[in-house]
mmCIF file of C-alpha atoms and ligand atoms in Angstrom:
data_model
loop_
_atom_site.group_PDB
_atom_site.id
_atom_site.type_symbol
_atom_site.label_atom_id
_atom_site.label_comp_id
_atom_site.label_asym_id
_atom_site.label_seq_id
_atom_site.Cartn_x
_atom_site.Cartn_y
_atom_site.Cartn_z
ATOM 1 C CA MET Q 21 93.997 96.671 125.410
ATOM 2 C CA THR Q 22 95.147 99.398 127.790
ATOM 3 C CA GLN Q 23 93.117 102.501 128.460
ATOM 4 C CA ILE Q 24 92.992 105.151 125.814
ATOM 5 C CA PRO Q 25 92.672 108.758 126.921
ATOM 6 C CA ASN Q 26 89.143 110.004 126.472
ATOM 7 C CA ASP Q 27 90.345 112.890 124.390
ATOM 8 C CA LEU Q 28 92.345 110.816 121.891
ATOM 9 C CA ARG Q 29 89.629 111.232 119.316
ATOM 10 C CA ALA Q 30 89.646 115.001 119.683
ATOM 11 C CA ALA Q 31 93.437 115.111 119.690
ATOM 12 C CA ILE Q 32 93.677 113.144 116.426
ATOM 13 C CA ASP Q 33 90.921 115.221 114.833
ATOM 14 C CA ALA Q 34 92.576 118.497 115.779
ATOM 15 C CA ALA Q 35 96.071 117.400 114.727
ATOM 16 C CA THR Q 36 94.739 116.114 111.398
ATOM 17 C CA ALA Q 37 92.710 119.249 110.709
ATOM 18 C CA ALA Q 38 95.757 121.383 111.470
ATOM 19 C CA ILE Q 39 97.982 119.614 108.951
ATOM 20 C CA GLU Q 40 95.389 118.808 106.262
ATOM 21 C CA PRO Q 41 95.903 121.957 104.116
ATOM 22 C CA ARG Q 42 99.644 121.312 104.099
ATOM 23 C CA LEU Q 43 99.119 117.660 103.137
ATOM 24 C CA ILE Q 44 96.910 118.699 100.224
ATOM 25 C CA ALA Q 45 99.565 121.187 99.067
ATOM 26 C CA LEU Q 46 102.247 118.474 99.316
ATOM 27 C CA ARG Q 47 100.023 116.071 97.410
ATOM 28 C CA ARG Q 48 99.498 118.585 94.603
ATOM 29 C CA ASP Q 49 103.240 119.158 94.390
ATOM 30 C CA ILE Q 50 103.939 115.418 94.196
ATOM 31 C CA HIS Q 51 101.069 115.021 91.731
ATOM 32 C CA ALA Q 52 102.550 117.646 89.435
ATOM 33 C CA HIS Q 53 105.925 115.850 89.491
ATOM 34 C CA PRO Q 54 105.188 112.130 89.067
ATOM 35 C CA GLU Q 55 108.080 109.674 88.978
ATOM 36 C CA LEU Q 56 107.982 106.065 87.786
ATOM 37 C CA ALA Q 57 109.275 103.015 89.631
ATOM 38 C CA PHE Q 58 112.724 103.515 91.228
ATOM 39 C CA GLU Q 59 112.908 107.050 89.822
ATOM 40 C CA GLU Q 60 111.276 108.580 92.924
ATOM 41 C CA VAL Q 61 114.245 110.820 93.723
ATOM 42 C CA ARG Q 62 112.336 114.097 93.911
ATOM 43 C CA THR Q 63 109.405 112.479 95.741
ATOM 44 C CA ALA Q 64 111.747 110.865 98.276
ATOM 45 C CA GLY Q 65 113.322 114.289 98.748
ATOM 46 C CA VAL Q 66 109.923 115.855 99.484
ATOM 47 C CA VAL Q 67 109.204 113.052 101.963
ATOM 48 C CA ALA Q 68 112.577 113.359 103.705
ATOM 49 C CA ALA Q 69 112.280 117.156 103.936
ATOM 50 C CA GLU Q 70 108.824 116.885 105.472
ATOM 51 C CA LEU Q 71 109.980 114.238 107.978
ATOM 52 C CA SER Q 72 112.858 116.565 108.929
ATOM 53 C CA ARG Q 73 110.418 119.450 109.383
ATOM 54 C CA LEU Q 74 108.279 117.236 111.629
ATOM 55 C CA GLY Q 75 111.299 116.166 113.663
ATOM 56 C CA ILE Q 76 110.905 112.525 112.658
ATOM 57 C CA GLU Q 77 114.184 110.613 112.336
ATOM 58 C CA HIS Q 78 114.530 108.929 108.967
ATOM 59 C CA ARG Q 79 116.829 107.284 106.468
ATOM 60 C CA ALA Q 80 116.655 107.680 102.698
ATOM 61 C CA GLY Q 81 118.029 105.474 99.927
ATOM 62 C CA ILE Q 82 116.561 102.239 101.282
ATOM 63 C CA GLY Q 83 115.500 99.955 98.443
ATOM 64 C CA ARG Q 84 117.099 102.495 96.068
ATOM 65 C CA THR Q 85 114.623 105.400 96.405
ATOM 66 C CA GLY Q 86 112.692 104.407 99.547
ATOM 67 C CA VAL Q 87 112.551 106.361 102.811
ATOM 68 C CA VAL Q 88 111.977 104.997 106.320
ATOM 69 C CA GLY Q 89 110.904 107.169 109.249
ATOM 70 C CA THR Q 90 110.878 106.137 112.898
ATOM 71 C CA ILE Q 91 108.617 107.385 115.688
ATOM 72 C CA ARG Q 92 109.566 106.096 119.122
ATOM 73 C CA GLY Q 93 106.921 105.917 121.796
ATOM 74 C CA ALA Q 94 107.597 106.896 125.399
ATOM 75 C CA ARG Q 95 107.445 103.268 126.524
ATOM 76 C CA PRO Q 96 108.702 100.022 125.001
ATOM 77 C CA GLY Q 97 106.353 97.942 122.903
ATOM 78 C CA PRO Q 98 105.897 96.348 119.487
ATOM 79 C CA ILE Q 99 107.065 97.754 116.175
ATOM 80 C CA LEU Q 100 104.217 98.672 113.853
ATOM 81 C CA ALA Q 101 105.105 99.311 110.212
ATOM 82 C CA ILE Q 102 102.862 101.519 108.084
ATOM 83 C CA ARG Q 103 103.643 101.441 104.392
ATOM 84 C CA ALA Q 104 102.764 103.793 101.530
ATOM 85 C CA ASP Q 105 103.845 103.527 97.903
ATOM 86 C CA MET Q 106 105.247 106.525 95.986
ATOM 87 C CA ASP Q 107 105.471 105.671 92.266
ATOM 88 C CA ALA Q 108 103.412 106.940 89.338
ATOM 89 C CA LEU Q 109 102.271 105.302 86.091
ATOM 90 C CA PRO Q 110 103.243 105.747 82.417
ATOM 91 C CA ILE Q 111 99.959 107.477 81.543
ATOM 92 C CA GLN Q 112 99.388 110.835 79.842
ATOM 93 C CA GLU Q 113 97.275 112.820 82.292
ATOM 94 C CA GLN Q 114 94.057 114.307 80.885
ATOM 95 C CA THR Q 115 92.459 115.859 83.960
ATOM 96 C CA GLY Q 116 93.183 119.451 82.990
ATOM 97 C CA LEU Q 117 93.755 120.274 86.672
ATOM 98 C CA ALA Q 118 95.886 123.271 87.659
ATOM 99 C CA TYR Q 119 98.267 120.870 89.404
ATOM 100 C CA ALA Q 120 98.177 118.204 86.670
ATOM 101 C CA SER Q 121 101.349 116.313 85.804
ATOM 102 C CA THR Q 122 104.058 118.535 84.354
ATOM 103 C CA ILE Q 123 105.856 115.485 82.972
ATOM 104 C CA ASP Q 124 104.807 114.042 79.624
ATOM 105 C CA GLY Q 125 103.572 110.467 79.773
ATOM 106 C CA LYS Q 126 103.692 110.159 83.556
ATOM 107 C CA MET Q 127 100.807 110.483 85.988
ATOM 108 C CA HIS Q 128 99.834 109.643 89.538
ATOM 109 C CA ALA Q 129 96.810 107.754 88.228
ATOM 110 C CA CYS Q 130 96.740 105.198 91.031
ATOM 111 C CA GLY Q 131 96.754 107.776 93.819
ATOM 112 C CA HIS Q 132 100.145 106.868 95.263
ATOM 113 C CA ASP Q 133 100.603 110.631 95.748
ATOM 114 C CA ILE Q 134 97.595 110.373 98.082
ATOM 115 C CA HIS Q 135 99.184 107.437 99.932
ATOM 116 C CA THR Q 136 102.524 109.210 100.339
ATOM 117 C CA THR Q 137 100.949 112.348 101.796
ATOM 118 C CA THR Q 138 98.554 110.342 103.964
ATOM 119 C CA LEU Q 139 101.516 108.563 105.548
ATOM 120 C CA LEU Q 140 103.257 111.907 106.101
ATOM 121 C CA GLY Q 141 100.094 113.042 107.899
ATOM 122 C CA VAL Q 142 99.966 109.861 109.974
ATOM 123 C CA GLY Q 143 103.588 110.519 110.935
ATOM 124 C CA ALA Q 144 102.814 114.124 111.903
ATOM 125 C CA VAL Q 145 99.907 113.077 114.140
ATOM 126 C CA LEU Q 146 101.690 110.136 115.753
ATOM 127 C CA GLN Q 147 104.794 112.225 116.400
ATOM 128 C CA GLN Q 148 102.572 114.553 118.456
ATOM 129 C CA LEU Q 149 101.104 111.548 120.296
ATOM 130 C CA SER Q 150 104.428 109.754 120.778
ATOM 131 C CA GLY Q 151 104.433 110.512 124.512
ATOM 132 C CA GLN Q 152 101.366 108.283 124.814
ATOM 133 C CA LEU Q 153 102.666 105.395 122.668
ATOM 134 C CA ALA Q 154 104.190 102.135 123.845
ATOM 135 C CA GLY Q 155 106.287 100.898 120.958
ATOM 136 C CA THR Q 156 107.636 102.157 117.669
ATOM 137 C CA VAL Q 157 106.030 103.225 114.424
ATOM 138 C CA ARG Q 158 108.073 102.590 111.290
ATOM 139 C CA LEU Q 159 106.894 104.726 108.388
ATOM 140 C CA ILE Q 160 107.791 102.970 105.131
ATOM 141 C CA PHE Q 161 107.725 105.113 101.980
ATOM 142 C CA GLN Q 162 108.162 102.511 99.277
ATOM 143 C CA PRO Q 163 109.202 102.941 95.647
ATOM 144 C CA ALA Q 164 108.098 100.891 92.671
ATOM 145 C CA GLU Q 165 104.819 99.279 93.660
ATOM 146 C CA GLU Q 166 103.668 99.151 90.045
ATOM 147 C CA ALA Q 167 105.075 96.017 88.418
ATOM 148 C CA ILE Q 168 108.693 96.113 89.530
ATOM 149 C CA GLY Q 169 108.592 95.284 93.223
ATOM 150 C CA GLY Q 170 109.965 98.015 95.507
ATOM 151 C CA ALA Q 171 108.720 96.080 98.540
ATOM 152 C CA ARG Q 172 111.092 93.238 97.710
ATOM 153 C CA GLU Q 173 114.097 95.578 97.611
ATOM 154 C CA MET Q 174 113.170 97.328 100.845
ATOM 155 C CA ILE Q 175 112.670 93.979 102.598
ATOM 156 C CA ALA Q 176 116.054 92.831 101.305
ATOM 157 C CA GLU Q 177 117.571 95.889 102.984
ATOM 158 C CA GLY Q 178 116.014 94.975 106.315
ATOM 159 C CA VAL Q 179 112.989 97.260 106.469
ATOM 160 C CA MET Q 180 110.882 94.523 108.086
ATOM 161 C CA GLU Q 181 113.478 93.504 110.673
ATOM 162 C CA GLY Q 182 111.905 93.501 114.114
ATOM 163 C CA VAL Q 183 108.497 94.492 112.767
ATOM 164 C CA ASP Q 184 105.604 92.840 114.633
ATOM 165 C CA MET Q 185 102.691 93.948 112.434
ATOM 166 C CA ALA Q 186 102.005 96.091 109.406
ATOM 167 C CA LEU Q 187 99.358 98.371 107.954
ATOM 168 C CA SER Q 188 98.923 99.881 104.524
ATOM 169 C CA LEU Q 189 96.275 101.726 102.547
ATOM 170 C CA HIS Q 190 94.893 102.132 99.070
ATOM 171 C CA ASN Q 191 92.503 104.795 97.829
ATOM 172 C CA ARG Q 192 89.317 103.449 96.227
ATOM 173 C CA PRO Q 193 87.122 105.592 93.971
ATOM 174 C CA GLU Q 194 84.412 102.911 94.218
ATOM 175 C CA ILE Q 195 83.957 103.938 97.872
ATOM 176 C CA ALA Q 196 82.513 107.314 98.914
ATOM 177 C CA VAL Q 197 84.987 109.718 100.483
ATOM 178 C CA GLY Q 198 84.621 109.509 104.259
ATOM 179 C CA ARG Q 199 83.989 105.774 104.190
ATOM 180 C CA TYR Q 200 86.381 102.821 104.228
ATOM 181 C CA GLY Q 201 86.507 99.356 102.696
ATOM 182 C CA ILE Q 202 87.628 96.144 104.382
ATOM 183 C CA VAL Q 203 88.337 92.801 102.721
ATOM 184 C CA HIS Q 204 88.548 89.618 104.774
ATOM 185 C CA GLY Q 205 91.386 87.217 103.910
ATOM 186 C CA PRO Q 206 93.027 87.369 100.467
ATOM 187 C CA ALA Q 207 92.479 90.942 99.276
ATOM 188 C CA THR Q 208 94.530 91.017 96.069
ATOM 189 C CA ALA Q 209 95.617 88.261 93.714
ATOM 190 C CA ALA Q 210 98.743 86.226 93.313
ATOM 191 C CA THR Q 211 100.125 87.416 89.986
ATOM 192 C CA ASP Q 212 101.966 84.788 87.939
ATOM 193 C CA GLU Q 213 103.272 84.912 84.371
ATOM 194 C CA PHE Q 214 103.621 82.266 81.715
ATOM 195 C CA ASP Q 215 105.302 82.107 78.321
ATOM 196 C CA ILE Q 216 104.634 79.296 75.872
ATOM 197 C CA VAL Q 217 106.601 78.715 72.667
ATOM 198 C CA LEU Q 218 105.132 76.292 70.156
ATOM 199 C CA HIS Q 219 107.747 75.010 67.732
ATOM 200 C CA GLY Q 220 106.453 73.627 64.435
ATOM 201 C CA LYS Q 221 107.937 73.315 60.973
ATOM 202 C CA SER Q 222 107.550 76.074 58.441
ATOM 203 C CA GLY Q 223 106.257 75.480 54.963
ATOM 204 C CA HIS Q 224 104.070 76.756 52.142
ATOM 205 C CA GLY Q 225 100.595 77.777 53.192
ATOM 206 C CA ALA Q 226 99.226 75.696 50.319
ATOM 207 C CA ARG Q 227 100.862 72.493 51.591
ATOM 208 C CA PRO Q 228 100.142 72.291 55.364
ATOM 209 C CA TYR Q 229 100.536 68.485 55.276
ATOM 210 C CA ALA Q 230 104.239 69.057 54.591
ATOM 211 C CA ALA Q 231 104.608 71.432 57.553
ATOM 212 C CA ILE Q 232 103.759 71.457 61.267
ATOM 213 C CA ASP Q 233 101.520 74.433 61.932
ATOM 214 C CA PRO Q 234 102.123 76.136 65.324
ATOM 215 C CA ILE Q 235 99.291 78.624 64.699
ATOM 216 C CA VAL Q 236 96.636 75.913 64.549
ATOM 217 C CA ALA Q 237 98.210 74.400 67.679
ATOM 218 C CA ALA Q 238 98.093 77.812 69.415
ATOM 219 C CA ALA Q 239 94.429 78.221 68.505
ATOM 220 C CA GLN Q 240 93.631 74.838 70.067
ATOM 221 C CA LEU Q 241 95.821 75.613 73.064
ATOM 222 C CA ILE Q 242 94.166 78.953 73.831
ATOM 223 C CA GLY Q 243 90.748 77.332 73.671
ATOM 224 C CA GLN Q 244 91.790 74.501 75.990
ATOM 225 C CA LEU Q 245 93.415 76.906 78.482
ATOM 226 C CA GLN Q 246 89.918 78.290 79.134
ATOM 227 C CA THR Q 247 89.000 74.966 80.716
ATOM 228 C CA ILE Q 248 91.471 75.491 83.574
ATOM 229 C CA VAL Q 249 89.217 77.962 85.357
ATOM 230 C CA SER Q 250 86.021 76.102 84.509
ATOM 231 C CA ARG Q 251 87.244 72.481 85.044
ATOM 232 C CA ASP Q 252 90.446 72.466 87.146
ATOM 233 C CA VAL Q 253 90.050 75.244 89.716
ATOM 234 C CA ARG Q 254 87.586 74.735 92.551
ATOM 235 C CA ALA Q 255 84.434 76.583 91.529
ATOM 236 C CA LEU Q 256 84.330 78.536 94.812
ATOM 237 C CA ASP Q 257 87.829 79.948 94.279
ATOM 238 C CA ALA Q 258 88.632 82.895 92.026
ATOM 239 C CA CYS Q 259 91.119 82.456 89.203
ATOM 240 C CA VAL Q 260 91.801 84.105 85.853
ATOM 241 C CA VAL Q 261 93.942 82.728 83.003
ATOM 242 C CA THR Q 262 94.525 85.342 80.300
ATOM 243 C CA VAL Q 263 96.625 85.068 77.150
ATOM 244 C CA GLY Q 264 97.411 88.701 76.451
ATOM 245 C CA ALA Q 265 99.907 88.440 73.615
ATOM 246 C CA ILE Q 266 100.466 86.083 70.682
ATOM 247 C CA HIS Q 267 103.174 86.396 68.078
ATOM 248 C CA ALA Q 268 103.627 84.293 64.949
ATOM 249 C CA GLY Q 269 104.046 84.558 61.244
ATOM 250 C CA GLN Q 270 104.884 87.228 58.662
ATOM 251 C CA ALA Q 271 102.971 86.325 55.520
ATOM 252 C CA ARG Q 272 99.520 84.957 54.710
ATOM 253 C CA ASN Q 273 100.862 82.092 52.628
ATOM 254 C CA VAL Q 274 103.662 80.893 54.895
ATOM 255 C CA ILE Q 275 103.262 78.546 57.844
ATOM 256 C CA PRO Q 276 105.748 79.860 60.434
ATOM 257 C CA ASP Q 277 108.019 77.642 62.465
ATOM 258 C CA ARG Q 278 107.051 79.061 65.851
ATOM 259 C CA CYS Q 279 104.307 80.783 67.767
ATOM 260 C CA GLU Q 280 104.788 82.489 71.142
ATOM 261 C CA LEU Q 281 102.094 83.181 73.718
ATOM 262 C CA ASN Q 282 102.411 85.352 76.846
ATOM 263 C CA GLY Q 283 99.883 85.326 79.628
ATOM 264 C CA THR Q 284 99.024 86.018 83.232
ATOM 265 C CA VAL Q 285 97.371 83.960 85.954
ATOM 266 C CA ARG Q 286 95.565 85.647 88.852
ATOM 267 C CA SER Q 287 94.441 83.639 91.854
ATOM 268 C CA ARG Q 288 93.476 84.189 95.480
ATOM 269 C CA GLN Q 289 94.105 80.701 96.858
ATOM 270 C CA GLU Q 290 97.302 78.654 96.655
ATOM 271 C CA ALA Q 291 95.256 75.625 95.535
ATOM 272 C CA ALA Q 292 93.934 77.595 92.558
ATOM 273 C CA ARG Q 293 97.445 78.747 91.749
ATOM 274 C CA ASP Q 294 98.750 75.170 91.822
ATOM 275 C CA ALA Q 295 95.829 73.983 89.673
ATOM 276 C CA ALA Q 296 96.474 76.694 87.083
ATOM 277 C CA GLU Q 297 100.202 75.980 86.847
ATOM 278 C CA SER Q 298 99.807 72.228 86.533
ATOM 279 C CA GLY Q 299 96.830 72.644 84.170
ATOM 280 C CA ILE Q 300 98.787 74.859 81.766
ATOM 281 C CA LYS Q 301 101.677 72.386 81.668
ATOM 282 C CA ARG Q 302 99.387 69.376 81.217
ATOM 283 C CA ILE Q 303 97.402 70.980 78.382
ATOM 284 C CA CYS Q 304 100.644 71.992 76.633
ATOM 285 C CA GLU Q 305 101.839 68.382 76.773
ATOM 286 C CA GLY Q 306 98.542 67.259 75.263
ATOM 287 C CA ILE Q 307 98.749 69.807 72.445
ATOM 288 C CA ALA Q 308 102.337 68.798 71.739
ATOM 289 C CA ALA Q 309 101.426 65.120 71.525
ATOM 290 C CA GLY Q 310 98.256 65.670 69.523
ATOM 291 C CA LEU Q 311 99.508 68.206 67.012
ATOM 292 C CA ARG Q 312 103.195 67.240 66.661
ATOM 293 C CA VAL Q 313 104.532 70.611 67.874
ATOM 294 C CA ARG Q 314 107.214 70.974 70.515
ATOM 295 C CA CYS Q 315 105.950 73.044 73.399
ATOM 296 C CA ASP Q 316 108.216 74.965 75.806
ATOM 297 C CA VAL Q 317 106.424 76.314 78.861
ATOM 298 C CA SER Q 318 107.861 78.736 81.374
ATOM 299 C CA TYR Q 319 105.690 79.531 84.432
ATOM 300 C CA ARG Q 320 106.923 82.138 86.904
ATOM 301 C CA ARG Q 321 105.352 82.745 90.286
ATOM 302 C CA GLY Q 322 105.189 86.454 91.064
ATOM 303 C CA MET Q 323 103.584 88.314 93.922
ATOM 304 C CA PRO Q 324 101.574 86.218 96.387
ATOM 305 C CA ALA Q 325 98.004 87.202 97.271
ATOM 306 C CA LEU Q 326 97.811 89.917 99.938
ATOM 307 C CA MET Q 327 96.474 88.190 103.050
ATOM 308 C CA ASN Q 328 94.621 90.530 105.370
ATOM 309 C CA ASP Q 329 95.033 89.284 108.936
ATOM 310 C CA GLU Q 330 91.610 89.067 110.594
ATOM 311 C CA ALA Q 331 92.812 90.300 114.008
ATOM 312 C CA MET Q 332 94.531 93.324 112.423
ATOM 313 C CA LEU Q 333 91.380 93.973 110.395
ATOM 314 C CA GLN Q 334 89.211 93.893 113.526
ATOM 315 C CA ARG Q 335 91.573 96.231 115.407
ATOM 316 C CA THR Q 336 91.464 98.672 112.503
ATOM 317 C CA VAL Q 337 87.681 98.543 112.253
ATOM 318 C CA ALA Q 338 87.355 99.114 116.022
ATOM 319 C CA ALA Q 339 89.733 102.089 115.828
ATOM 320 C CA ILE Q 340 87.832 103.604 112.899
ATOM 321 C CA ARG Q 341 84.566 103.157 114.761
ATOM 322 C CA ALA Q 342 86.010 104.868 117.841
ATOM 323 C CA GLN Q 343 87.387 107.749 115.783
ATOM 324 C CA LEU Q 344 84.743 108.237 113.087
ATOM 325 C CA GLY Q 345 81.753 106.013 113.748
ATOM 326 C CA ASP Q 346 80.313 103.212 111.671
ATOM 327 C CA VAL Q 347 81.926 104.062 108.323
ATOM 328 C CA ALA Q 348 83.759 100.858 107.331
ATOM 329 C CA ASP Q 349 82.026 98.460 104.953
ATOM 330 C CA GLU Q 350 82.974 95.112 103.519
ATOM 331 C CA PHE Q 351 84.429 95.488 100.036
ATOM 332 C CA GLU Q 352 85.105 92.974 97.291
ATOM 333 C CA PRO Q 353 88.613 91.582 96.810
ATOM 334 C CA SER Q 354 90.648 92.500 93.748
ATOM 335 C CA LEU Q 355 92.381 90.285 91.205
ATOM 336 C CA GLY Q 356 95.013 92.974 90.732
ATOM 337 C CA GLY Q 357 98.428 92.598 92.336
ATOM 338 C CA GLU Q 358 99.911 94.493 95.310
ATOM 339 C CA ASP Q 359 103.443 94.028 96.596
ATOM 340 C CA PHE Q 360 102.521 94.898 100.189
ATOM 341 C CA ALA Q 361 101.634 91.179 100.016
ATOM 342 C CA LEU Q 362 105.331 90.415 100.591
ATOM 343 C CA MET Q 363 105.282 92.318 103.898
ATOM 344 C CA ALA Q 364 101.943 90.736 104.809
ATOM 345 C CA ALA Q 365 103.518 87.313 104.268
ATOM 346 C CA MET Q 366 106.014 88.104 107.065
ATOM 347 C CA VAL Q 367 103.822 89.595 109.824
ATOM 348 C CA PRO Q 368 100.099 90.021 110.580
ATOM 349 C CA ALA Q 369 99.038 92.821 108.257
ATOM 350 C CA PHE Q 370 96.032 94.705 106.993
ATOM 351 C CA ARG Q 371 95.509 97.020 104.030
ATOM 352 C CA LEU Q 372 92.730 99.558 104.505
ATOM 353 C CA LEU Q 373 90.762 100.826 101.524
ATOM 354 C CA VAL Q 374 90.106 104.548 101.849
ATOM 355 C CA GLY Q 375 87.104 105.894 99.966
ATOM 356 C CA SER Q 376 88.155 108.564 97.445
ATOM 357 C CA SER Q 377 85.252 109.087 95.078
ATOM 358 C CA GLN Q 378 84.593 112.673 94.218
ATOM 359 C CA PRO Q 379 80.873 113.483 93.942
ATOM 360 C CA GLY Q 380 79.791 113.377 90.300
ATOM 361 C CA ARG Q 381 82.872 111.539 89.045
ATOM 362 C CA THR Q 382 83.025 107.915 87.951
ATOM 363 C CA ASP Q 383 86.640 107.534 86.763
ATOM 364 C CA LYS Q 384 88.741 104.817 88.337
ATOM 365 C CA VAL Q 385 92.407 104.289 89.180
ATOM 366 C CA HIS Q 386 94.860 103.748 86.279
ATOM 367 C CA ASN Q 387 92.728 106.139 84.205
ATOM 368 C CA ALA Q 388 94.029 109.346 82.608
ATOM 369 C CA HIS Q 389 91.068 111.273 84.057
ATOM 370 C CA TYR Q 390 91.257 109.948 87.629
ATOM 371 C CA GLN Q 391 90.594 112.613 90.258
ATOM 372 C CA PRO Q 392 90.348 111.361 93.831
ATOM 373 C CA ASP Q 393 88.581 113.548 96.367
ATOM 374 C CA GLU Q 394 91.491 115.042 98.326
ATOM 375 C CA ARG Q 395 89.544 114.856 101.569
ATOM 376 C CA CYS Q 396 90.463 111.165 101.511
ATOM 377 C CA ILE Q 397 93.926 112.186 102.742
ATOM 378 C CA GLY Q 398 92.562 113.517 106.029
ATOM 379 C CA TYR Q 399 90.271 110.509 106.397
ATOM 380 C CA GLY Q 400 93.174 108.163 105.806
ATOM 381 C CA VAL Q 401 95.244 110.008 108.404
ATOM 382 C CA ARG Q 402 92.470 109.867 111.017
ATOM 383 C CA ALA Q 403 91.857 106.144 110.496
ATOM 384 C CA LEU Q 404 95.473 104.986 110.407
ATOM 385 C CA ALA Q 405 96.711 107.296 113.161
ATOM 386 C CA ARG Q 406 93.900 106.116 115.432
ATOM 387 C CA THR Q 407 94.593 102.470 114.586
ATOM 388 C CA ALA Q 408 98.297 102.887 115.345
ATOM 389 C CA ALA Q 409 97.554 104.792 118.578
ATOM 390 C CA ASP Q 410 95.181 102.068 119.742
ATOM 391 C CA ILE Q 411 97.576 99.242 118.840
ATOM 392 C CA LEU Q 412 100.449 100.983 120.657
ATOM 393 C CA ALA Q 413 98.311 102.253 123.564
HETATM 394 NI NI1 NI X 9 98.061 101.480 93.441
#
């Protein structure tokens, strides 16, 4: 790595401190006006206006409501993408804060308002340092992280073209504000879905021998599906098979002709994913043969696991140490999904966990009471700006 000016640390600290009050004000504004997936029109407008104010060239309307900013260094070099998500959740906020959501049933309960403003801060700091950078920073403000897949749409519109490596962040209330979490290897889960329809033959509840009961078959099936994790998947790998919905029947004395099950599979290793998919299909065949039902199985592979690149992780940890000291700890992986995984499947990538717990609070993300400590914005800016500056030194 090339030399870094001795005063880089002070420069990043000063630039961050100068913009921090504005970032907190922007965050409160975005927090008060949450928008769900692909509805982030107002949020994208706030982002674009702030990029304009900072003199950062940008394009809006990428991946529907996404925004991409570009910071060009003084010298040629790699393209580093830094991605933040912008969407809120369909949750009724119950924090009672002065800047709580003004929109019924919508809330920034996953802290994507924090991510959006953190990336604006990273842009502000790196724009000031651009004379010292060799390469380009691409700031990706992504819509629709929750469930729908804004990353996929932005990638389809070329947002990753030419990108050499990528960074992202997520706030974590399980980590104290001022500290960071790192996860080696697969950091989030592959998220797959399955639907199973058991077709039987309806009849009177008093004469089951004259019918084919899909409810009894479903009961057996759900029990047997539990053996996939315990008997099929390698014990050292993590995997979850959950049936979250089951629909059958109308009346207590009627055997229905069908029963539908909907479920999710979470896994961190491809081998576990393969074992779960083949296990579900095999068990369904067995149930069909044993209990005379017809069994239709549909298994859909969704997001892959987010693979943190070890070299990118080490560069980030070294940058954090240089900027802030020894404040990054190993953290456990999650079996939740994260669509930054699609970008991480294309280039070496790392997602940093930024501690956001507010002293005295224990609420978590996706909770109507969630209140991150807003100082996590400044900490996120310091860590990611330093990492980008070191990578593009
Ligand atoms: Ni999130």
